[in-house]
mmCIF file of C-alpha atoms and ligand atoms in Angstrom:
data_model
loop_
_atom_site.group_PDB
_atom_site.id
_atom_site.type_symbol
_atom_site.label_atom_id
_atom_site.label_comp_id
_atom_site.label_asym_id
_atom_site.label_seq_id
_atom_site.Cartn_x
_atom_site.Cartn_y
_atom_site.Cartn_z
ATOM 1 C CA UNK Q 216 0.000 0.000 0.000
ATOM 2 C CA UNK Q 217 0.958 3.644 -0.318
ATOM 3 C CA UNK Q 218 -0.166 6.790 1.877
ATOM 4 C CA UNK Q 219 -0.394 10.404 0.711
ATOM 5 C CA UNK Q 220 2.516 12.408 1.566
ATOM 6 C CA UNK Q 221 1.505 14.666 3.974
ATOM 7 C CA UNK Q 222 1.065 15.554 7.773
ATOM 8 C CA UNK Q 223 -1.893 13.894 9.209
ATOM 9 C CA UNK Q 224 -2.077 12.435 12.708
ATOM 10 C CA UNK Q 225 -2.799 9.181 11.051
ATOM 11 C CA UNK Q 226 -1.301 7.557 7.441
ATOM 12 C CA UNK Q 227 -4.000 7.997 4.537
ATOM 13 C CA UNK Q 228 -3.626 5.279 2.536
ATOM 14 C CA UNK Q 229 -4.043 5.753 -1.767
ATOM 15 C CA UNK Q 230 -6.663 3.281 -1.633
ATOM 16 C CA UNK Q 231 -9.290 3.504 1.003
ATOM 17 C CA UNK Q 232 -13.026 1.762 1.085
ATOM 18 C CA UNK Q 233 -16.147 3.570 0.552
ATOM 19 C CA UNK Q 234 -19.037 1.379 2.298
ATOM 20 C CA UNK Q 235 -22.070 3.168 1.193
ATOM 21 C CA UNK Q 236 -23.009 -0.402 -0.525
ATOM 22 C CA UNK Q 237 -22.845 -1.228 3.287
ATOM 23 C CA UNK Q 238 -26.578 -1.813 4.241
ATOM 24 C CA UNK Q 239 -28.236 0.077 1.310
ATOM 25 C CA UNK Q 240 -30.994 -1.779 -0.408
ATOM 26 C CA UNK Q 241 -30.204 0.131 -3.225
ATOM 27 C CA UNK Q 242 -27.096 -1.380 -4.741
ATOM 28 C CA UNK Q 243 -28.916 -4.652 -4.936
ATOM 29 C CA UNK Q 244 -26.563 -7.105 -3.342
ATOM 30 C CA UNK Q 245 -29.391 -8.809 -1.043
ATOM 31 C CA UNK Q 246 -28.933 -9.994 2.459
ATOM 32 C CA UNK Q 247 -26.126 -12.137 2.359
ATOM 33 C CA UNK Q 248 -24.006 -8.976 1.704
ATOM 34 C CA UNK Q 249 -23.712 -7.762 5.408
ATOM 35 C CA UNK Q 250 -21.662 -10.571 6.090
ATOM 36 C CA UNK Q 251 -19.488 -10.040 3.004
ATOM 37 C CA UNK Q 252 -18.924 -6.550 3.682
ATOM 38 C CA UNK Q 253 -17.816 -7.244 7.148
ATOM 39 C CA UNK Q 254 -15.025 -10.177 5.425
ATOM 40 C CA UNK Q 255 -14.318 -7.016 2.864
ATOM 41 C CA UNK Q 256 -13.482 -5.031 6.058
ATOM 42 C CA UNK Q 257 -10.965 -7.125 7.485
ATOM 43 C CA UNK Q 258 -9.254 -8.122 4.748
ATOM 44 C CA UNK Q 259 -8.658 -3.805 3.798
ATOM 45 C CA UNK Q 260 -7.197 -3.814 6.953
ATOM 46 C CA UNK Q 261 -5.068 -6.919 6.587
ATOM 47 C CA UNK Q 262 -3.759 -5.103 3.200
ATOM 48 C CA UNK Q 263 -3.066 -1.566 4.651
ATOM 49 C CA UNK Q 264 -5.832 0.054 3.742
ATOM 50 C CA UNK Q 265 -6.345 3.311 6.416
ATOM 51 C CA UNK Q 266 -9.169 5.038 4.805
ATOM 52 C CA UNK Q 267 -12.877 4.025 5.757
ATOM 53 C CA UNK Q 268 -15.676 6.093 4.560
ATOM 54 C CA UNK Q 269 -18.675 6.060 5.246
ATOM 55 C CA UNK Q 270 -21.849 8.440 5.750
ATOM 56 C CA UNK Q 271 -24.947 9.139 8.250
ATOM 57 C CA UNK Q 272 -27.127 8.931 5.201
ATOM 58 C CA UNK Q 273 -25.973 5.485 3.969
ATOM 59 C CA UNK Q 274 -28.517 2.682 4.640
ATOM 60 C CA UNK Q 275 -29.975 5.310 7.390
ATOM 61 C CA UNK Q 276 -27.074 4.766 9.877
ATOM 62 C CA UNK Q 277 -26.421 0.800 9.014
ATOM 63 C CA UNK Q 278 -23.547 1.518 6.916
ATOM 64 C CA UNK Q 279 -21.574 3.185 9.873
ATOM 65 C CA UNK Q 280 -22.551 0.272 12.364
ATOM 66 C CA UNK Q 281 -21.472 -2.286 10.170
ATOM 67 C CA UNK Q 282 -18.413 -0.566 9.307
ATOM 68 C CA UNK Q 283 -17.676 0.347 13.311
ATOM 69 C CA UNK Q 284 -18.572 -3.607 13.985
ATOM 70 C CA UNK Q 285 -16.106 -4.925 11.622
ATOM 71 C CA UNK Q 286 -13.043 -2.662 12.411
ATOM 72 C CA UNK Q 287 -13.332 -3.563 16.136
ATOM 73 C CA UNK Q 288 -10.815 -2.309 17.832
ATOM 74 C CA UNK Q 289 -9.204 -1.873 14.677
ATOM 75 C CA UNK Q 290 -10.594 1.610 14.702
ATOM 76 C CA UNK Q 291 -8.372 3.380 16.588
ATOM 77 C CA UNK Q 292 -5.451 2.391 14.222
ATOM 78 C CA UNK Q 293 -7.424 3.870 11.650
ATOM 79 C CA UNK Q 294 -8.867 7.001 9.594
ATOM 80 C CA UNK Q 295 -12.359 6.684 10.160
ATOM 81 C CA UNK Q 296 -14.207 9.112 7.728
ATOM 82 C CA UNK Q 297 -17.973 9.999 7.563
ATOM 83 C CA UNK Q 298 -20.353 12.515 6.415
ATOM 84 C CA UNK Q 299 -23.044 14.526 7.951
ATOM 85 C CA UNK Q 300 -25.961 15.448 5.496
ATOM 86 C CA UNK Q 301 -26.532 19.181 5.622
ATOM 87 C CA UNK Q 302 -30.334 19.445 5.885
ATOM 88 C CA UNK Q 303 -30.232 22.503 8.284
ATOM 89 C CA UNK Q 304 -26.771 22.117 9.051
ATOM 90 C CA UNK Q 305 -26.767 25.139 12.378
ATOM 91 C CA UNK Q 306 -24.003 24.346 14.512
ATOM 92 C CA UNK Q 307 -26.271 22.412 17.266
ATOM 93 C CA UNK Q 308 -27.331 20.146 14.488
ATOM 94 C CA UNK Q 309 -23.601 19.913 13.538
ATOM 95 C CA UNK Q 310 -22.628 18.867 17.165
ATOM 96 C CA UNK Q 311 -25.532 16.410 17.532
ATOM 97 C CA UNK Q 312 -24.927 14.732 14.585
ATOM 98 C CA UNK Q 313 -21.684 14.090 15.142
ATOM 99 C CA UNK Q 314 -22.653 12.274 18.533
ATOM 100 C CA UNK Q 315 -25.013 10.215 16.945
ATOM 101 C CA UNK Q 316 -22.396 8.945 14.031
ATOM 102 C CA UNK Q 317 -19.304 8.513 16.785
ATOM 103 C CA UNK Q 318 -21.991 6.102 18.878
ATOM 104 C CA UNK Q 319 -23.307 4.025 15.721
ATOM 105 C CA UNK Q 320 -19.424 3.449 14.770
ATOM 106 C CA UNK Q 321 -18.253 3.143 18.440
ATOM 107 C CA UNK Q 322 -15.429 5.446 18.280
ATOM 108 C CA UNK Q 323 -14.481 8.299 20.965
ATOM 109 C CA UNK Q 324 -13.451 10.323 17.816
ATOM 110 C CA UNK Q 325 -14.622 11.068 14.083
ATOM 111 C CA UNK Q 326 -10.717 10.926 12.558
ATOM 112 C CA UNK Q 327 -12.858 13.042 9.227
ATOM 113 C CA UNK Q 328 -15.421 14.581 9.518
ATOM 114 C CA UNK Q 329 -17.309 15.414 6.164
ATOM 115 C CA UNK Q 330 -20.191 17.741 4.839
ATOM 116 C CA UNK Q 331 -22.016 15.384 2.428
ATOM 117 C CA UNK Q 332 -23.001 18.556 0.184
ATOM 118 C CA UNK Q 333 -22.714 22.057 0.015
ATOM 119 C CA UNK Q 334 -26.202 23.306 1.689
ATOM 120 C CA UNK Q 335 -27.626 26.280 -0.784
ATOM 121 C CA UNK Q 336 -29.366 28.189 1.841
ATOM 122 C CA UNK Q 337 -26.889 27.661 5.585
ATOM 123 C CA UNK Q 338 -23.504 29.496 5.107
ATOM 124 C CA UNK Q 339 -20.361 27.216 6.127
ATOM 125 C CA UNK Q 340 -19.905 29.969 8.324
ATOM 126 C CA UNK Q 341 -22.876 28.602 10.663
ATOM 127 C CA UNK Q 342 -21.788 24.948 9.492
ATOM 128 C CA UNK Q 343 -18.361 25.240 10.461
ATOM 129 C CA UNK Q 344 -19.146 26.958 13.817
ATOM 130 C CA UNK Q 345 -20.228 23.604 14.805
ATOM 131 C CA UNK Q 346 -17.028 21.507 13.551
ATOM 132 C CA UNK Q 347 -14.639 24.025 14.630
ATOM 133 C CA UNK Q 348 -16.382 23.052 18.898
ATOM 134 C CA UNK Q 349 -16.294 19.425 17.406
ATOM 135 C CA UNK Q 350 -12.698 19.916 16.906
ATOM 136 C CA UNK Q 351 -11.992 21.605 20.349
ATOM 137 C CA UNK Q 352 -13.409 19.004 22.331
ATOM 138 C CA UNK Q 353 -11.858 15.875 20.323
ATOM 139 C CA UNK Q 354 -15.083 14.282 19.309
ATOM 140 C CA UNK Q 355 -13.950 15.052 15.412
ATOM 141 C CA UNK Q 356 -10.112 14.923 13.976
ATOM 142 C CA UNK Q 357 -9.905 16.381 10.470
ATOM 143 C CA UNK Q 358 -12.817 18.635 9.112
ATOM 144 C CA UNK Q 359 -13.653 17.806 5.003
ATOM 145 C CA UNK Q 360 -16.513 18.896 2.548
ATOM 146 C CA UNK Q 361 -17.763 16.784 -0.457
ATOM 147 C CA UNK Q 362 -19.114 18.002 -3.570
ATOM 148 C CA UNK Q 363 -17.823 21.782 -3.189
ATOM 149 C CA UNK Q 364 -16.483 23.747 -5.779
ATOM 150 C CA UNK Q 365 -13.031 25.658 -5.114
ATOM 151 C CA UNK Q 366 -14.444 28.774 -4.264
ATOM 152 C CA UNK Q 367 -16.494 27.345 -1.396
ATOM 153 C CA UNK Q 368 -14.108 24.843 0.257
ATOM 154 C CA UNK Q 369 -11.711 27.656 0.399
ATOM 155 C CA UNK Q 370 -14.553 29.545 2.431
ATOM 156 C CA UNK Q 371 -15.386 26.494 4.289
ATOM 157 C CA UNK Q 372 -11.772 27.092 5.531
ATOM 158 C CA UNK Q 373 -11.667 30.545 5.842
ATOM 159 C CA UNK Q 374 -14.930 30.041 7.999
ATOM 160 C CA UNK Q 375 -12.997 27.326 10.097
ATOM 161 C CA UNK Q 376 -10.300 29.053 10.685
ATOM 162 C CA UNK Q 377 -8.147 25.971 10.167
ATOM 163 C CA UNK Q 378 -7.334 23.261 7.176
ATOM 164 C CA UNK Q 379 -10.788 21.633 5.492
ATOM 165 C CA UNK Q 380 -8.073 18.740 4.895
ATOM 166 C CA UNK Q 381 -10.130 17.092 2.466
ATOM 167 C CA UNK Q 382 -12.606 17.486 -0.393
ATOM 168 C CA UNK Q 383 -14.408 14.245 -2.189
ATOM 169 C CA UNK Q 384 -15.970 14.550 -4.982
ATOM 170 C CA UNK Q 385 -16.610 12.338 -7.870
ATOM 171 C CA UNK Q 386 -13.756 11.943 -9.844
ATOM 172 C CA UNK Q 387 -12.992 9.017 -12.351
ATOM 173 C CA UNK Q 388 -11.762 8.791 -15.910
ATOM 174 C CA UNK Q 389 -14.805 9.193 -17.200
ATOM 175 C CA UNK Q 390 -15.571 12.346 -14.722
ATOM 176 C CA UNK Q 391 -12.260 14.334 -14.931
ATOM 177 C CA UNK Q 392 -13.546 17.816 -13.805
ATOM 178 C CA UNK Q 393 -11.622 17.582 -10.426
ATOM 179 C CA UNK Q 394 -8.198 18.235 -12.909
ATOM 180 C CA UNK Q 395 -9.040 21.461 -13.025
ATOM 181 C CA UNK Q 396 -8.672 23.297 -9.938
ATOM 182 C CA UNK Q 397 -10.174 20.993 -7.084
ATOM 183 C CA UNK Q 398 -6.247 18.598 -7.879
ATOM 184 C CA UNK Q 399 -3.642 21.782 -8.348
ATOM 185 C CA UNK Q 400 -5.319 23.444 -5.096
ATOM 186 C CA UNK Q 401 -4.759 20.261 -2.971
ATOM 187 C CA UNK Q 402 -1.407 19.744 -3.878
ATOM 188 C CA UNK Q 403 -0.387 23.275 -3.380
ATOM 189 C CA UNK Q 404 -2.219 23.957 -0.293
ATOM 190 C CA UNK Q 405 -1.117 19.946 1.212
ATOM 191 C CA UNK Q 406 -4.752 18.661 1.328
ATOM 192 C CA UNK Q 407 -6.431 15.895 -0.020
ATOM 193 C CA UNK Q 408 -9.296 14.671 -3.287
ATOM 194 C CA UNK Q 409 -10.788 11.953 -2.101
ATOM 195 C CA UNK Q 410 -12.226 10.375 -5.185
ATOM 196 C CA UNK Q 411 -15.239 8.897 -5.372
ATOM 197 C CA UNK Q 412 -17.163 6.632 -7.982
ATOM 198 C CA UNK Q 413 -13.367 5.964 -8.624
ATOM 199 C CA UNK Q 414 -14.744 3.218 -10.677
ATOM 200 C CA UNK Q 415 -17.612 4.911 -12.449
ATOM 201 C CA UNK Q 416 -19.601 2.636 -10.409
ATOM 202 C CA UNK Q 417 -18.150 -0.204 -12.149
ATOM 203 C CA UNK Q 418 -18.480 0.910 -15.876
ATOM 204 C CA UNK Q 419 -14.742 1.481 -15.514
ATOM 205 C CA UNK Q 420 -14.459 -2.169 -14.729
ATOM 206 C CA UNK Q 421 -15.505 -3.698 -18.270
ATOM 207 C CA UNK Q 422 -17.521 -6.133 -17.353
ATOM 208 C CA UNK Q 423 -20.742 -4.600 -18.468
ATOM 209 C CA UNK Q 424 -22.042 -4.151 -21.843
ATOM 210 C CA UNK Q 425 -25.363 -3.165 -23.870
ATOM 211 C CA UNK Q 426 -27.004 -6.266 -23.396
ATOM 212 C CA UNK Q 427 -25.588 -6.801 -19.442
ATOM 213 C CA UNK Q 428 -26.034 -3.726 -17.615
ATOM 214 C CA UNK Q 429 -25.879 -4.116 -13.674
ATOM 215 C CA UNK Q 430 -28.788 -4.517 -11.252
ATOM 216 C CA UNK Q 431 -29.905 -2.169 -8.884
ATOM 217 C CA UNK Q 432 -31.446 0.914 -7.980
ATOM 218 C CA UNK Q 433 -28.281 2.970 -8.087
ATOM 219 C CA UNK Q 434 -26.833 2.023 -11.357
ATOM 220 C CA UNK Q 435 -30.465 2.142 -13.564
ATOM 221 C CA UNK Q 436 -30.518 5.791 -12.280
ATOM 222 C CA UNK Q 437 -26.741 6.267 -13.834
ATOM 223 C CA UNK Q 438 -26.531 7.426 -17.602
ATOM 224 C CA UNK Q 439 -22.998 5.442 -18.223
ATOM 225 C CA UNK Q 440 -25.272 2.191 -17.762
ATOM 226 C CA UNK Q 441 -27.282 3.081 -20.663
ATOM 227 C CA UNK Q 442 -26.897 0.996 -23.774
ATOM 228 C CA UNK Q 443 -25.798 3.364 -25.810
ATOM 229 C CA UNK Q 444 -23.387 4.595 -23.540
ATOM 230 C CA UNK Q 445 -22.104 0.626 -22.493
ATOM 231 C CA UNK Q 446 -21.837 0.560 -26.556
ATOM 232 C CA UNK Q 447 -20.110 4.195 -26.569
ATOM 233 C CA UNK Q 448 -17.799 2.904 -23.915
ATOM 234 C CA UNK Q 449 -16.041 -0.128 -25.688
ATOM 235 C CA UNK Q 450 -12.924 1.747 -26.962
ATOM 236 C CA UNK Q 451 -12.025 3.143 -23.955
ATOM 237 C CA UNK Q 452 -12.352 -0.059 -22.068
ATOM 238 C CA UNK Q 453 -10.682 -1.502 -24.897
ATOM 239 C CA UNK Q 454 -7.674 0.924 -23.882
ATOM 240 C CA UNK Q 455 -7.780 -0.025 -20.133
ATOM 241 C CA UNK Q 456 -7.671 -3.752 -21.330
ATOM 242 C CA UNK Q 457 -3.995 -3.107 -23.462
ATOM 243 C CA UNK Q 458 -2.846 -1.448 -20.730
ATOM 244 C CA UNK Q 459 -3.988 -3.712 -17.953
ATOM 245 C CA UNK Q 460 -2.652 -6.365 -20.089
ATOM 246 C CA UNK Q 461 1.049 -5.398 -19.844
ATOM 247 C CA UNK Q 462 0.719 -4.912 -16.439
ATOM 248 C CA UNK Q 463 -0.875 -8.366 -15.978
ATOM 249 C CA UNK Q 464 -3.578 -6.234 -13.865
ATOM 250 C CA UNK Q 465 -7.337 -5.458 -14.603
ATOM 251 C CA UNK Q 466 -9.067 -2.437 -16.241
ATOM 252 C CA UNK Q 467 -10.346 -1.563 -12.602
ATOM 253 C CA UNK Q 468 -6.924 -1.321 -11.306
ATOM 254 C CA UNK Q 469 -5.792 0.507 -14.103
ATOM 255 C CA UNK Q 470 -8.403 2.825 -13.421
ATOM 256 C CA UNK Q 471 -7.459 3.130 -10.496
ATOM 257 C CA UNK Q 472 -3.600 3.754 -11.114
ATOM 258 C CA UNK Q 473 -4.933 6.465 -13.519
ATOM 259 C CA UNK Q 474 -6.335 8.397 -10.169
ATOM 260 C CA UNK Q 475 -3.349 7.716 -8.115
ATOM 261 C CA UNK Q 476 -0.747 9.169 -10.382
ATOM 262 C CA UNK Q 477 -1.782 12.338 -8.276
ATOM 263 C CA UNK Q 478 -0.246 12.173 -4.789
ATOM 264 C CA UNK Q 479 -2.556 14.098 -2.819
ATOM 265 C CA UNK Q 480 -5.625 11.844 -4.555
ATOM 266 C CA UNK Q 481 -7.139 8.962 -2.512
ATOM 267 C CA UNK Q 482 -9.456 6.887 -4.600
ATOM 268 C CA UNK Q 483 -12.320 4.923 -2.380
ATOM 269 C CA UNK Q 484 -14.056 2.623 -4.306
ATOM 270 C CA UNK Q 485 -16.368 0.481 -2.964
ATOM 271 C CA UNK Q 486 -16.448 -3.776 -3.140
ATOM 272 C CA UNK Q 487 -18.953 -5.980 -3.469
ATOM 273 C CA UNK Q 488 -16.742 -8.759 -3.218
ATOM 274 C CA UNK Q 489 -13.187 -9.510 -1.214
ATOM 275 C CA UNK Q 490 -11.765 -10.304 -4.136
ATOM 276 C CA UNK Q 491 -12.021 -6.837 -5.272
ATOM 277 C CA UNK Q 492 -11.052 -4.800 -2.256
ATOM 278 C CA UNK Q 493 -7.792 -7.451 -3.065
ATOM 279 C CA UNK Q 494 -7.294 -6.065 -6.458
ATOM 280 C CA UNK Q 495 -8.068 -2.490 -5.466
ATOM 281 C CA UNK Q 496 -5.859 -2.559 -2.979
ATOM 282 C CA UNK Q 497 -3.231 -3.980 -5.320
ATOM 283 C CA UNK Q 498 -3.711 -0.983 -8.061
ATOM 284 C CA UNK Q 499 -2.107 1.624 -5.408
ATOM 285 C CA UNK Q 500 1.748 -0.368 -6.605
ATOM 286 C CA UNK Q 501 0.546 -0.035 -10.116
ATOM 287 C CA UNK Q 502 2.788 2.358 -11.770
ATOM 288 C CA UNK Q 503 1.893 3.684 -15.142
ATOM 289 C CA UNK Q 504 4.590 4.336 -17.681
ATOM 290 C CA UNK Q 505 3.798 7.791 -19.260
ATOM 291 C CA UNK Q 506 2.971 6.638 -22.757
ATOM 292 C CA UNK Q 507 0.472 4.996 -20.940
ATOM 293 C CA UNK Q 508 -0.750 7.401 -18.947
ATOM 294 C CA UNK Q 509 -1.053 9.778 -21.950
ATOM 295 C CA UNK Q 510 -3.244 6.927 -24.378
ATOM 296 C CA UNK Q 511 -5.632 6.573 -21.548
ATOM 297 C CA UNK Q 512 -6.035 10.551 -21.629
ATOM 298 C CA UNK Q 513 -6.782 10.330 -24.899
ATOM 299 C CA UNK Q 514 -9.452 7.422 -24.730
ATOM 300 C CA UNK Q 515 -10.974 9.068 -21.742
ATOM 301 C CA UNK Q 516 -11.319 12.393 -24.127
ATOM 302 C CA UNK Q 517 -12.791 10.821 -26.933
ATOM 303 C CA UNK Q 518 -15.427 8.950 -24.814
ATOM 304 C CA UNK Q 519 -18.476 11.395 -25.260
ATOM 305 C CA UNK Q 520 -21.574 9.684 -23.380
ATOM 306 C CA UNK Q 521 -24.287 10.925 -23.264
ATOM 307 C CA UNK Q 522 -25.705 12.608 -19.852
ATOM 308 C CA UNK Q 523 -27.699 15.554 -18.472
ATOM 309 C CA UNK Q 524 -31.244 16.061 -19.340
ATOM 310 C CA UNK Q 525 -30.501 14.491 -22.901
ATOM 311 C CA UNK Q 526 -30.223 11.274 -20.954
ATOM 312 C CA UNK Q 527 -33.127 11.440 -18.704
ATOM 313 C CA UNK Q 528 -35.834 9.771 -21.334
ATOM 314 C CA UNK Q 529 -33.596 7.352 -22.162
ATOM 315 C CA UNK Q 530 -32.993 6.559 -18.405
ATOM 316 C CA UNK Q 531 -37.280 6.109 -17.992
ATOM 317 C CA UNK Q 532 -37.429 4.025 -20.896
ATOM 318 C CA UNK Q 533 -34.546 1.453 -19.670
ATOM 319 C CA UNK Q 534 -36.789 1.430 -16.546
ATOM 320 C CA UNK Q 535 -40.078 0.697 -18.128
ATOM 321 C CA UNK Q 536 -38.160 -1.824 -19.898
ATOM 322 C CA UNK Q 537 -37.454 -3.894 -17.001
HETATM 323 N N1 LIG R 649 -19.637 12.022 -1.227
HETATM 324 C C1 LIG R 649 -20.525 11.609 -2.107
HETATM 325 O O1 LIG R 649 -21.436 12.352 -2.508
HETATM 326 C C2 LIG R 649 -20.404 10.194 -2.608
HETATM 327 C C3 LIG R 649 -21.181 9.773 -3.718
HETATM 328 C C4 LIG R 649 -21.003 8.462 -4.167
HETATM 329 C C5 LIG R 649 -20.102 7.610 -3.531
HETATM 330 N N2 LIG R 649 -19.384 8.047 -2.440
HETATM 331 C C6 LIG R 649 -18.426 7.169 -1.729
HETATM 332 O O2 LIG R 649 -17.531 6.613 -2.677
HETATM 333 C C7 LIG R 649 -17.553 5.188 -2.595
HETATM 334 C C8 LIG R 649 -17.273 4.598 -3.959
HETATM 335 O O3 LIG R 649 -18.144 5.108 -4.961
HETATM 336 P P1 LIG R 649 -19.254 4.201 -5.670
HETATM 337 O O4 LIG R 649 -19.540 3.032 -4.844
HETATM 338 O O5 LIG R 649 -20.337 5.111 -6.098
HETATM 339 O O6 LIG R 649 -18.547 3.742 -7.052
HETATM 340 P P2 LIG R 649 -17.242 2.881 -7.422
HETATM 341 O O7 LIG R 649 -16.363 2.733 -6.259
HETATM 342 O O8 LIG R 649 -16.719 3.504 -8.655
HETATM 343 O O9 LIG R 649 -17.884 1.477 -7.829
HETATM 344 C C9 LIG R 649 -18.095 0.472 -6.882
HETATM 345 C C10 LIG R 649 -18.576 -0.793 -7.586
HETATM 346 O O10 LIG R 649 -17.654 -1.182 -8.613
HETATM 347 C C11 LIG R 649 -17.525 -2.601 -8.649
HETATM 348 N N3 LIG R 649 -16.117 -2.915 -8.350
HETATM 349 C C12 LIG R 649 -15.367 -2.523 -7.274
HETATM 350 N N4 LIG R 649 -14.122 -3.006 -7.333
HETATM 351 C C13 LIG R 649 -14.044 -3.724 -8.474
HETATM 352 C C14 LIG R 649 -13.032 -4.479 -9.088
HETATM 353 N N5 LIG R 649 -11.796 -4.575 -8.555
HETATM 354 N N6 LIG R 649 -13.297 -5.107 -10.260
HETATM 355 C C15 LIG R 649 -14.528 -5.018 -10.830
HETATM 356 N N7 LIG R 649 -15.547 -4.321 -10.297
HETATM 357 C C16 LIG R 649 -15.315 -3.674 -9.121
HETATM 358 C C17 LIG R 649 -18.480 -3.134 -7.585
HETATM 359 O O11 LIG R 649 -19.746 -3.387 -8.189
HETATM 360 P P3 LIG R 649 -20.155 -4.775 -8.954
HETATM 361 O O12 LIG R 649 -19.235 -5.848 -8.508
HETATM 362 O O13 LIG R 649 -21.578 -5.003 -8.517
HETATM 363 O O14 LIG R 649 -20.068 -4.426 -10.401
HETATM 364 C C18 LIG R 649 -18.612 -1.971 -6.633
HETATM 365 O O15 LIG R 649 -19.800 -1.962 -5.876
HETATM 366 C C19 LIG R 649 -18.931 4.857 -1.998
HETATM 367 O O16 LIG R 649 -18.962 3.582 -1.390
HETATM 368 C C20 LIG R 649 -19.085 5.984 -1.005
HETATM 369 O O17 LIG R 649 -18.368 5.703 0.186
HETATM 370 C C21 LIG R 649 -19.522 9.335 -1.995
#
């Protein structure tokens, strides 16, 4: 495993574990999965993996009790990260939420502490009034926002008063927007992208076309699981195939690697199986030459899905299709 170069009272490794499949109905893995993502758990830990994310929102709280139940005492050695979900984020909410998460993953302390989204009407001022007396008692470590925009994480610190160490936000080689400014910032200022969908959700992965898209609420709602865009797809899997080849790895991994080449990004994809948290886990040695690097640019360029409101008929017909 590898861990991002910088300061942090504990090690961040490249690859960490997102768990919001972790009791949520709505990535369709059925009931035997709460055991599995318990096994996926320990063996992260077993393979240096120091990154666990979860959220308050994910399966309504089961997601951060079966992620505090599997680390065990684990969890102290360990960056526990999870997210509150700004719905009237005032600084008592803040503070109570917080509670409520620490209890449901048994910890003392929230290692990161996340805002799920930026809130459109409550400031970060308020929001971060709340963090910033979460941080002075110990019940949180690091403070980190999700979804936001430059402008506003660098007000989310200004309104802390301290480092908002880390920003995730979905970032993949099919959603590069991150490259921009979100990347340069984080290595200039020493903070962190925690990337998430890493995967695309498993598009990335290849082993989905037109006529096998996945199951599941979660990925009939996502455009890249359309047909046409499965179909639309095939070169630039194609690409992560040749590479993955010569690297006797997998297109996931490669997709991975493709993240990582950043040193201030974490990726965090999530498992439904040990034997990917394995392979995940294994893509954070994978170093990519720079011819490489530069012909997966260019297939990730030249794959033009189609997404947005153009998508959202096609979405409701796959549906009624079922
Ligand atoms: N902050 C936010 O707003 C936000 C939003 C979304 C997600 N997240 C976080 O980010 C995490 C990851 O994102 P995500 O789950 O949306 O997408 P992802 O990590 O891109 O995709 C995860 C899915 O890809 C497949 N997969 C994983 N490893 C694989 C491998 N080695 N080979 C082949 N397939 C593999 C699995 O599905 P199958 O095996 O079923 O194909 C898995 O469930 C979440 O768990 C959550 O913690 C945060």
């Amino acid at each position: 495993m590898r861990y991002v170069p910088l300061d942090t009272p504990k090690p961040n490794s490249k690859i960490g574990l997102g768990t919001w499949q972790f009791g949520s109905r709505e990535w369709g893995y059925g009931p035997d999965y709460e055991q599995r993502a318990a096994q996926i758990v320990r063996r992260a830990l077993e393979l240096g993996v120091t990154l666990f994310d979860t959220a308050e929102i994910y399966g309504f709280g089961r997601s951060e009790r079966i992620l505090g139940a599997a680390l065990g005492d684990d969890r102290a050695k360990v960056v526990v990260a999870s997210k509150i979900f700004p719905v009237l984020p005032l600084a008592p909410v803040v503070q109570q939420r917080a509670v409520a998460s620490a209890a449901r993953l048994g910890v003392a302390g929230i290692d990161l502490y996340q805002v799920h989204q930026p809130n459109p009407v409550v400031a970060d001022t308020t929001t971060m009034r709340g963090m910033r007396t979460l941080q002075d008692v110990g019940l949180v470590g690091e403070v980190g926002v999700s979804n936001y925009g430059l402008r506003r994480w660098r007000f989310a610190e200004a309104a802390l008063g301290r480092r908002v160490l880390s920003n995730q936000v979905r970032y993949s080689m099919v959603d590069r927007g991150p490259e921009k400014d979100l990347i340069p910032y984080a290595e200039q200022a020493g903070r962190i992208v925690i990337a998430y969908s890493p995967l695309g959700q498993g598009f990335l992965s290849g082993r989905y076309d037109a006529r096998n898209p996945p199951a599941g609420a979660v990925r009939r709602a996502n455009p890249y699981f359309l047909p046409e865009n499965l179909e639309r797809g095939t070169e630039l899997i194609a690409t992560l195939r040749e590479v993955a080849d010569a690297h006797d790895a997998t297109p996931s991994q490669i997709a991975l690697a493709y993240l990582l080449r950043h040193p201030n990004v974490v990726a965090i994809p999530g498992a439904s199986a040990v034997e990917q948290v394995e392979r995940n886990a294994a893509a954070a040695e994978i170093d990519l030459a720079d011819d490489e690097y530069a012909a997966l640019v260019t297939a990730a360029h030249a794959f033009r899905p189609v997404t947005g409101l153009a998508a959202v008929p096609k979405l409701i017909r796959a549906r009624t299709r079922k």
